[in-house]
C-alpha cells in the first residue's frame, strides 16, 4: 500500500515570550541607563522603563514601540494631555500620570537652571528651554529671553504670535522690552509648526535686523534658536548672529 505524503504537523501555539529580564544585561533598558546614562536609550526603551511591563504576550519595549508607531513620534505622543494618554493601550491612568509628572519635572529642572542668580554658561540649556516652551504649538510664536550683564536670566516673554507658517517680528518692540527689563543681552527663538527646524531666508534677515536694532541701544543678541522636531537649531552656531 503506497504511503501518502502527509503535511507536517504544525502548532498554532504562540512562541513563549522572552522577558526583558532574560535579555543580555547590556540590552536591558534599566541596566543600560545605569551603565551608560539615559541618553544612550532609544525612545522606546525610555518609555518601556515607565511601562514596567507590556501588553499580554509582549514585553515593555515591544509595547512602547507599538505606542510610538501608532501614536508617535515621541513629541506627538508626549504632547497628548494626560487624560488622553491614559486611554492608550499599555498606559492607563497611573503610567500616564507618571509620564506627565516626569515631563513637568524636566521642565522645572530646566527652568531652575535659568533662574536669575546663576549665569547661563551653557547655551544648549537655553535652546532646550525654548524648545520646551514653543515646540508643539500649532502657530508660530517668537519669544525672547532677557539677560543681565552676567548673562543671568531676568525674564522670558512670548512677544509675537503668527500663523502656521510665519509671524511678524518688530525689532523695536524687542529692544523696548529689553530696556524695560534693564537687560544687557537677549536670546530669541521661534518655532516652526511644520516641524522642519531649518532657518529660512526670512529668519536670517530678521536676525540681522534685530542684531542691528539691539546694537543701537547697546544690547547684544547672543543667539536665535529655531524650534522644530529634533534638537533646536542655533543660528549663532552657524555664524549667523
C-alpha positions as YAML, in Angstrom:
chain: A
units: angstrom
residues:
- id: 1
  name: UNK
  ca: [0.00, 0.00, 0.00]
- id: 2
  name: UNK
  ca: [1.59, 3.30, -1.04]
- id: 3
  name: UNK
  ca: [2.49, 5.76, 1.69]
- id: 4
  name: UNK
  ca: [0.80, 9.10, 1.17]
- id: 5
  name: UNK
  ca: [2.72, 12.30, 1.77]
- id: 6
  name: UNK
  ca: [1.33, 13.96, 4.82]
- id: 7
  name: UNK
  ca: [1.72, 17.67, 5.59]
- id: 8
  name: UNK
  ca: [3.97, 18.43, 8.51]
- id: 9
  name: UNK
  ca: [2.28, 18.80, 11.84]
- id: 10
  name: UNK
  ca: [2.05, 22.48, 12.81]
- id: 11
  name: UNK
  ca: [1.09, 24.09, 16.06]
- id: 12
  name: UNK
  ca: [-0.84, 27.33, 16.50]
- id: 13
  name: UNK
  ca: [0.57, 27.80, 19.96]
- id: 14
  name: UNK
  ca: [2.43, 31.14, 20.29]
- id: 15
  name: UNK
  ca: [6.13, 31.11, 20.89]
- id: 16
  name: UNK
  ca: [6.98, 31.64, 24.55]
- id: 17
  name: UNK
  ca: [7.60, 35.28, 25.46]
- id: 18
  name: UNK
  ca: [11.19, 36.13, 26.31]
- id: 19
  name: UNK
  ca: [11.06, 38.54, 29.23]
- id: 20
  name: UNK
  ca: [13.35, 41.56, 29.37]
- id: 21
  name: UNK
  ca: [14.95, 40.05, 32.47]
- id: 22
  name: UNK
  ca: [16.14, 37.20, 30.22]
- id: 23
  name: UNK
  ca: [17.90, 39.59, 27.80]
- id: 24
  name: UNK
  ca: [21.65, 40.14, 27.97]
- id: 25
  name: UNK
  ca: [22.38, 42.65, 30.71]
- id: 26
  name: UNK
  ca: [23.76, 45.29, 28.37]
- id: 27
  name: UNK
  ca: [20.49, 45.26, 26.35]
- id: 28
  name: UNK
  ca: [18.06, 45.74, 29.25]
- id: 29
  name: UNK
  ca: [16.83, 49.36, 29.43]
- id: 30
  name: UNK
  ca: [17.41, 49.86, 33.16]
- id: 31
  name: UNK
  ca: [20.87, 48.32, 33.18]
- id: 32
  name: UNK
  ca: [21.80, 50.27, 30.05]
- id: 33
  name: UNK
  ca: [20.65, 53.51, 31.67]
- id: 34
  name: UNK
  ca: [22.66, 52.86, 34.83]
- id: 35
  name: UNK
  ca: [25.78, 51.93, 32.89]
- id: 36
  name: UNK
  ca: [25.67, 54.46, 30.04]
- id: 37
  name: UNK
  ca: [23.20, 57.18, 31.01]
- id: 38
  name: UNK
  ca: [19.67, 57.97, 29.86]
- id: 39
  name: UNK
  ca: [20.87, 59.49, 26.57]
- id: 40
  name: UNK
  ca: [22.02, 56.03, 25.42]
- id: 41
  name: UNK
  ca: [18.44, 54.70, 25.39]
- id: 42
  name: UNK
  ca: [16.09, 54.80, 22.43]
- id: 43
  name: UNK
  ca: [12.68, 56.47, 22.70]
- id: 44
  name: UNK
  ca: [11.03, 53.07, 23.06]
- id: 45
  name: UNK
  ca: [13.45, 51.99, 25.79]
- id: 46
  name: UNK
  ca: [12.81, 55.16, 27.80]
- id: 47
  name: UNK
  ca: [9.05, 54.67, 27.58]
- id: 48
  name: UNK
  ca: [9.46, 50.99, 28.46]
- id: 49
  name: UNK
  ca: [11.00, 51.97, 31.80]
- id: 50
  name: UNK
  ca: [7.77, 53.80, 32.65]
- id: 51
  name: UNK
  ca: [5.60, 50.95, 31.44]
- id: 52
  name: UNK
  ca: [7.43, 48.34, 33.54]
- id: 53
  name: UNK
  ca: [5.58, 45.57, 31.70]
- id: 54
  name: UNK
  ca: [3.98, 45.19, 28.30]
- id: 55
  name: UNK
  ca: [0.64, 44.15, 26.94]
- id: 56
  name: UNK
  ca: [-0.27, 40.49, 27.09]
- id: 57
  name: UNK
  ca: [2.22, 38.47, 25.07]
- id: 58
  name: UNK
  ca: [4.62, 41.40, 24.53]
- id: 59
  name: UNK
  ca: [7.42, 42.88, 26.56]
- id: 60
  name: UNK
  ca: [7.57, 46.54, 27.62]
- id: 61
  name: UNK
  ca: [9.94, 47.57, 24.82]
- id: 62
  name: UNK
  ca: [7.73, 45.99, 22.13]
- id: 63
  name: UNK
  ca: [4.67, 47.67, 23.63]
- id: 64
  name: UNK
  ca: [6.49, 51.03, 23.67]
- id: 65
  name: UNK
  ca: [7.45, 50.59, 20.01]
- id: 66
  name: UNK
  ca: [3.82, 49.90, 19.12]
- id: 67
  name: UNK
  ca: [2.74, 53.04, 21.00]
- id: 68
  name: UNK
  ca: [5.25, 55.15, 19.08]
- id: 69
  name: UNK
  ca: [4.29, 53.58, 15.75]
- id: 70
  name: UNK
  ca: [0.57, 54.18, 16.31]
- id: 71
  name: UNK
  ca: [0.60, 57.49, 18.20]
- id: 72
  name: UNK
  ca: [4.09, 58.93, 17.69]
- id: 73
  name: UNK
  ca: [6.64, 60.17, 17.02]
- id: 74
  name: UNK
  ca: [7.78, 60.85, 20.57]
- id: 75
  name: UNK
  ca: [6.95, 64.58, 20.61]
- id: 76
  name: UNK
  ca: [3.41, 63.96, 19.36]
- id: 77
  name: UNK
  ca: [2.87, 61.16, 21.86]
- id: 78
  name: UNK
  ca: [4.12, 63.11, 24.87]
- id: 79
  name: UNK
  ca: [2.26, 66.28, 23.85]
- id: 80
  name: UNK
  ca: [-1.02, 64.41, 24.43]
- id: 81
  name: UNK
  ca: [-2.94, 65.53, 27.54]
- id: 82
  name: UNK
  ca: [-2.62, 63.04, 30.43]
- id: 83
  name: UNK
  ca: [-6.31, 62.10, 30.14]
- id: 84
  name: UNK
  ca: [-5.74, 61.11, 26.50]
- id: 85
  name: UNK
  ca: [-2.52, 59.24, 27.32]
- id: 86
  name: UNK
  ca: [-4.42, 57.24, 29.94]
- id: 87
  name: UNK
  ca: [-6.65, 55.76, 27.22]
- id: 88
  name: UNK
  ca: [-3.78, 54.43, 25.09]
- id: 89
  name: UNK
  ca: [-3.01, 50.67, 25.11]
- id: 90
  name: UNK
  ca: [-0.30, 49.81, 27.58]
- id: 91
  name: UNK
  ca: [-0.52, 53.03, 29.58]
- id: 92
  name: UNK
  ca: [-3.57, 53.62, 31.76]
- id: 93
  name: UNK
  ca: [-4.04, 56.37, 34.38]
- id: 94
  name: UNK
  ca: [-1.09, 55.52, 36.66]
- id: 95
  name: UNK
  ca: [1.51, 55.33, 33.89]
- id: 96
  name: UNK
  ca: [0.09, 58.36, 32.07]
- id: 97
  name: UNK
  ca: [0.37, 60.38, 35.29]
- id: 98
  name: UNK
  ca: [3.95, 59.18, 35.78]
- id: 99
  name: UNK
  ca: [4.89, 60.31, 32.26]
- id: 100
  name: UNK
  ca: [3.20, 63.69, 32.70]
- id: 101
  name: UNK
  ca: [4.92, 64.19, 36.06]
- id: 102
  name: UNK
  ca: [8.32, 63.29, 34.58]
- id: 103
  name: UNK
  ca: [7.86, 65.83, 31.78]
- id: 104
  name: UNK
  ca: [6.93, 68.55, 34.26]
- id: 105
  name: UNK
  ca: [9.91, 67.70, 36.47]
- id: 106
  name: UNK
  ca: [12.21, 68.03, 33.47]
- id: 107
  name: UNK
  ca: [10.73, 71.42, 32.60]
- id: 108
  name: UNK
  ca: [11.01, 72.68, 36.18]
- id: 109
  name: UNK
  ca: [14.60, 71.46, 36.41]
- id: 110
  name: UNK
  ca: [15.48, 73.35, 33.25]
- id: 111
  name: UNK
  ca: [13.68, 76.48, 34.46]
- id: 112
  name: UNK
  ca: [15.63, 76.26, 37.73]
- id: 113
  name: UNK
  ca: [18.90, 76.31, 35.78]
- id: 114
  name: UNK
  ca: [17.78, 79.50, 34.05]
- id: 115
  name: UNK
  ca: [16.53, 81.37, 37.13]
- id: 116
  name: UNK
  ca: [18.23, 84.61, 37.95]
- id: 117
  name: UNK
  ca: [21.23, 84.05, 40.21]
- id: 118
  name: UNK
  ca: [23.10, 81.56, 38.05]
- id: 119
  name: UNK
  ca: [24.93, 82.66, 34.92]
- id: 120
  name: UNK
  ca: [23.91, 80.99, 31.67]
- id: 121
  name: UNK
  ca: [27.13, 79.15, 30.86]
- id: 122
  name: UNK
  ca: [25.60, 76.50, 28.59]
- id: 123
  name: UNK
  ca: [23.81, 77.95, 25.53]
- id: 124
  name: UNK
  ca: [22.43, 74.47, 24.87]
- id: 125
  name: UNK
  ca: [20.27, 74.81, 28.01]
- id: 126
  name: UNK
  ca: [18.67, 77.97, 26.60]
- id: 127
  name: UNK
  ca: [17.85, 76.16, 23.36]
- id: 128
  name: UNK
  ca: [16.19, 73.32, 25.27]
- id: 129
  name: UNK
  ca: [14.16, 75.82, 27.26]
- id: 130
  name: UNK
  ca: [12.90, 77.50, 24.08]
- id: 131
  name: UNK
  ca: [12.06, 74.06, 22.71]
- id: 132
  name: UNK
  ca: [10.03, 73.12, 25.78]
- id: 133
  name: UNK
  ca: [8.11, 76.39, 25.68]
- id: 134
  name: UNK
  ca: [7.46, 76.59, 21.94]
- id: 135
  name: UNK
  ca: [7.56, 73.10, 20.43]
- id: 136
  name: UNK
  ca: [4.18, 71.63, 19.65]
- id: 137
  name: UNK
  ca: [2.36, 74.97, 19.31]
- id: 138
  name: UNK
  ca: [0.01, 75.00, 16.29]
- id: 139
  name: UNK
  ca: [1.07, 78.51, 15.29]
- id: 140
  name: UNK
  ca: [4.38, 80.33, 15.08]
- id: 141
  name: UNK
  ca: [5.48, 82.15, 18.23]
- id: 142
  name: UNK
  ca: [8.51, 84.44, 18.55]
- id: 143
  name: UNK
  ca: [9.89, 84.71, 22.09]
- id: 144
  name: UNK
  ca: [12.78, 86.40, 23.84]
- id: 145
  name: UNK
  ca: [14.89, 85.67, 26.90]
- id: 146
  name: UNK
  ca: [16.35, 88.76, 28.58]
- id: 147
  name: UNK
  ca: [19.65, 88.52, 30.48]
- id: 148
  name: UNK
  ca: [21.69, 90.84, 32.70]
- id: 149
  name: UNK
  ca: [25.36, 91.79, 32.34]
- id: 150
  name: UNK
  ca: [26.44, 88.44, 33.82]
- id: 151
  name: UNK
  ca: [24.12, 86.51, 31.49]
- id: 152
  name: UNK
  ca: [21.71, 85.63, 34.26]
- id: 153
  name: UNK
  ca: [18.09, 85.22, 33.17]
- id: 154
  name: UNK
  ca: [15.80, 88.12, 34.00]
- id: 155
  name: UNK
  ca: [12.64, 87.16, 32.09]
- id: 156
  name: UNK
  ca: [11.22, 85.10, 29.25]
- id: 157
  name: UNK
  ca: [8.41, 86.54, 27.13]
- id: 158
  name: UNK
  ca: [6.36, 85.38, 24.15]
- id: 159
  name: UNK
  ca: [6.26, 88.55, 22.08]
- id: 160
  name: UNK
  ca: [4.71, 87.80, 18.70]
- id: 161
  name: UNK
  ca: [2.18, 85.23, 17.52]
- id: 162
  name: UNK
  ca: [1.52, 84.39, 13.92]
- id: 163
  name: UNK
  ca: [0.02, 81.75, 11.70]
- id: 164
  name: UNK
  ca: [1.11, 78.22, 10.88]
- id: 165
  name: UNK
  ca: [3.90, 79.48, 8.63]
- id: 166
  name: UNK
  ca: [5.00, 82.87, 9.91]
- id: 167
  name: UNK
  ca: [4.91, 85.65, 12.49]
- id: 168
  name: UNK
  ca: [5.59, 89.35, 12.04]
- id: 169
  name: UNK
  ca: [8.53, 90.41, 14.22]
- id: 170
  name: UNK
  ca: [9.21, 94.01, 15.28]
- id: 171
  name: UNK
  ca: [12.83, 94.53, 16.44]
- id: 172
  name: UNK
  ca: [11.95, 97.87, 18.04]
- id: 173
  name: UNK
  ca: [9.44, 96.18, 20.37]
- id: 174
  name: UNK
  ca: [12.06, 93.63, 21.43]
- id: 175
  name: UNK
  ca: [14.52, 96.43, 22.17]
- id: 176
  name: UNK
  ca: [11.83, 98.26, 24.16]
- id: 177
  name: UNK
  ca: [11.10, 95.19, 26.30]
- id: 178
  name: UNK
  ca: [14.84, 94.61, 26.85]
- id: 179
  name: UNK
  ca: [15.29, 98.18, 28.08]
- id: 180
  name: UNK
  ca: [12.23, 97.81, 30.33]
- id: 181
  name: UNK
  ca: [13.89, 94.79, 31.96]
- id: 182
  name: UNK
  ca: [17.23, 96.65, 32.17]
- id: 183
  name: UNK
  ca: [18.73, 93.75, 30.20]
- id: 184
  name: UNK
  ca: [22.19, 93.68, 28.71]
- id: 185
  name: UNK
  ca: [21.70, 90.77, 26.30]
- id: 186
  name: UNK
  ca: [18.92, 88.93, 24.53]
- id: 187
  name: UNK
  ca: [18.36, 85.41, 23.21]
- id: 188
  name: UNK
  ca: [15.43, 84.93, 20.86]
- id: 189
  name: UNK
  ca: [13.71, 81.92, 19.40]
- id: 190
  name: UNK
  ca: [10.69, 80.87, 17.41]
- id: 191
  name: UNK
  ca: [9.03, 77.62, 16.39]
- id: 192
  name: UNK
  ca: [8.27, 76.12, 13.01]
- id: 193
  name: UNK
  ca: [4.91, 74.29, 13.37]
- id: 194
  name: UNK
  ca: [5.80, 72.25, 10.27]
- id: 195
  name: UNK
  ca: [8.47, 70.51, 12.35]
- id: 196
  name: UNK
  ca: [11.31, 71.49, 10.00]
- id: 197
  name: UNK
  ca: [13.83, 73.45, 12.13]
- id: 198
  name: UNK
  ca: [15.93, 74.67, 9.20]
- id: 199
  name: UNK
  ca: [16.14, 78.50, 9.33]
- id: 200
  name: UNK
  ca: [14.61, 80.24, 6.35]
- id: 201
  name: UNK
  ca: [15.98, 83.24, 4.48]
- id: 202
  name: UNK
  ca: [13.39, 85.34, 6.32]
- id: 203
  name: UNK
  ca: [14.67, 84.01, 9.67]
- id: 204
  name: UNK
  ca: [18.20, 85.07, 8.79]
- id: 205
  name: UNK
  ca: [17.01, 88.50, 7.65]
- id: 206
  name: UNK
  ca: [15.08, 89.07, 10.90]
- id: 207
  name: UNK
  ca: [18.14, 88.03, 12.89]
- id: 208
  name: UNK
  ca: [20.33, 90.55, 11.09]
- id: 209
  name: UNK
  ca: [17.79, 93.36, 11.57]
- id: 210
  name: UNK
  ca: [17.31, 92.50, 15.22]
- id: 211
  name: UNK
  ca: [21.06, 92.41, 15.89]
- id: 212
  name: UNK
  ca: [21.43, 95.87, 14.36]
- id: 213
  name: UNK
  ca: [18.45, 97.30, 16.27]
- id: 214
  name: UNK
  ca: [19.70, 95.99, 19.61]
- id: 215
  name: UNK
  ca: [23.23, 97.24, 18.99]
- id: 216
  name: UNK
  ca: [21.88, 100.78, 18.60]
- id: 217
  name: UNK
  ca: [20.87, 100.73, 22.28]
- id: 218
  name: UNK
  ca: [23.97, 98.83, 23.45]
- id: 219
  name: UNK
  ca: [22.28, 95.43, 23.72]
- id: 220
  name: UNK
  ca: [23.78, 92.14, 22.50]
- id: 221
  name: UNK
  ca: [21.93, 89.46, 20.60]
- id: 222
  name: UNK
  ca: [23.51, 86.21, 21.77]
- id: 223
  name: UNK
  ca: [21.54, 83.67, 19.72]
- id: 224
  name: UNK
  ca: [18.42, 82.92, 17.74]
- id: 225
  name: UNK
  ca: [17.02, 79.38, 18.10]
- id: 226
  name: UNK
  ca: [14.68, 77.79, 15.58]
- id: 227
  name: UNK
  ca: [12.49, 75.09, 17.12]
- id: 228
  name: UNK
  ca: [11.08, 72.15, 15.18]
- id: 229
  name: UNK
  ca: [11.38, 68.40, 15.50]
- id: 230
  name: UNK
  ca: [14.73, 67.25, 16.83]
- id: 231
  name: UNK
  ca: [17.34, 69.46, 18.52]
- id: 232
  name: UNK
  ca: [16.95, 73.26, 18.42]
- id: 233
  name: UNK
  ca: [18.95, 74.93, 15.64]
- id: 234
  name: UNK
  ca: [21.31, 77.65, 16.90]
- id: 235
  name: UNK
  ca: [21.88, 80.41, 14.38]
- id: 236
  name: UNK
  ca: [24.88, 81.60, 16.39]
- id: 237
  name: UNK
  ca: [26.48, 78.17, 16.00]
- id: 238
  name: UNK
  ca: [26.12, 78.58, 12.23]
- id: 239
  name: UNK
  ca: [27.75, 82.00, 12.33]
- id: 240
  name: UNK
  ca: [24.56, 83.91, 11.51]
- id: 241
  name: UNK
  ca: [24.41, 86.05, 14.68]
...
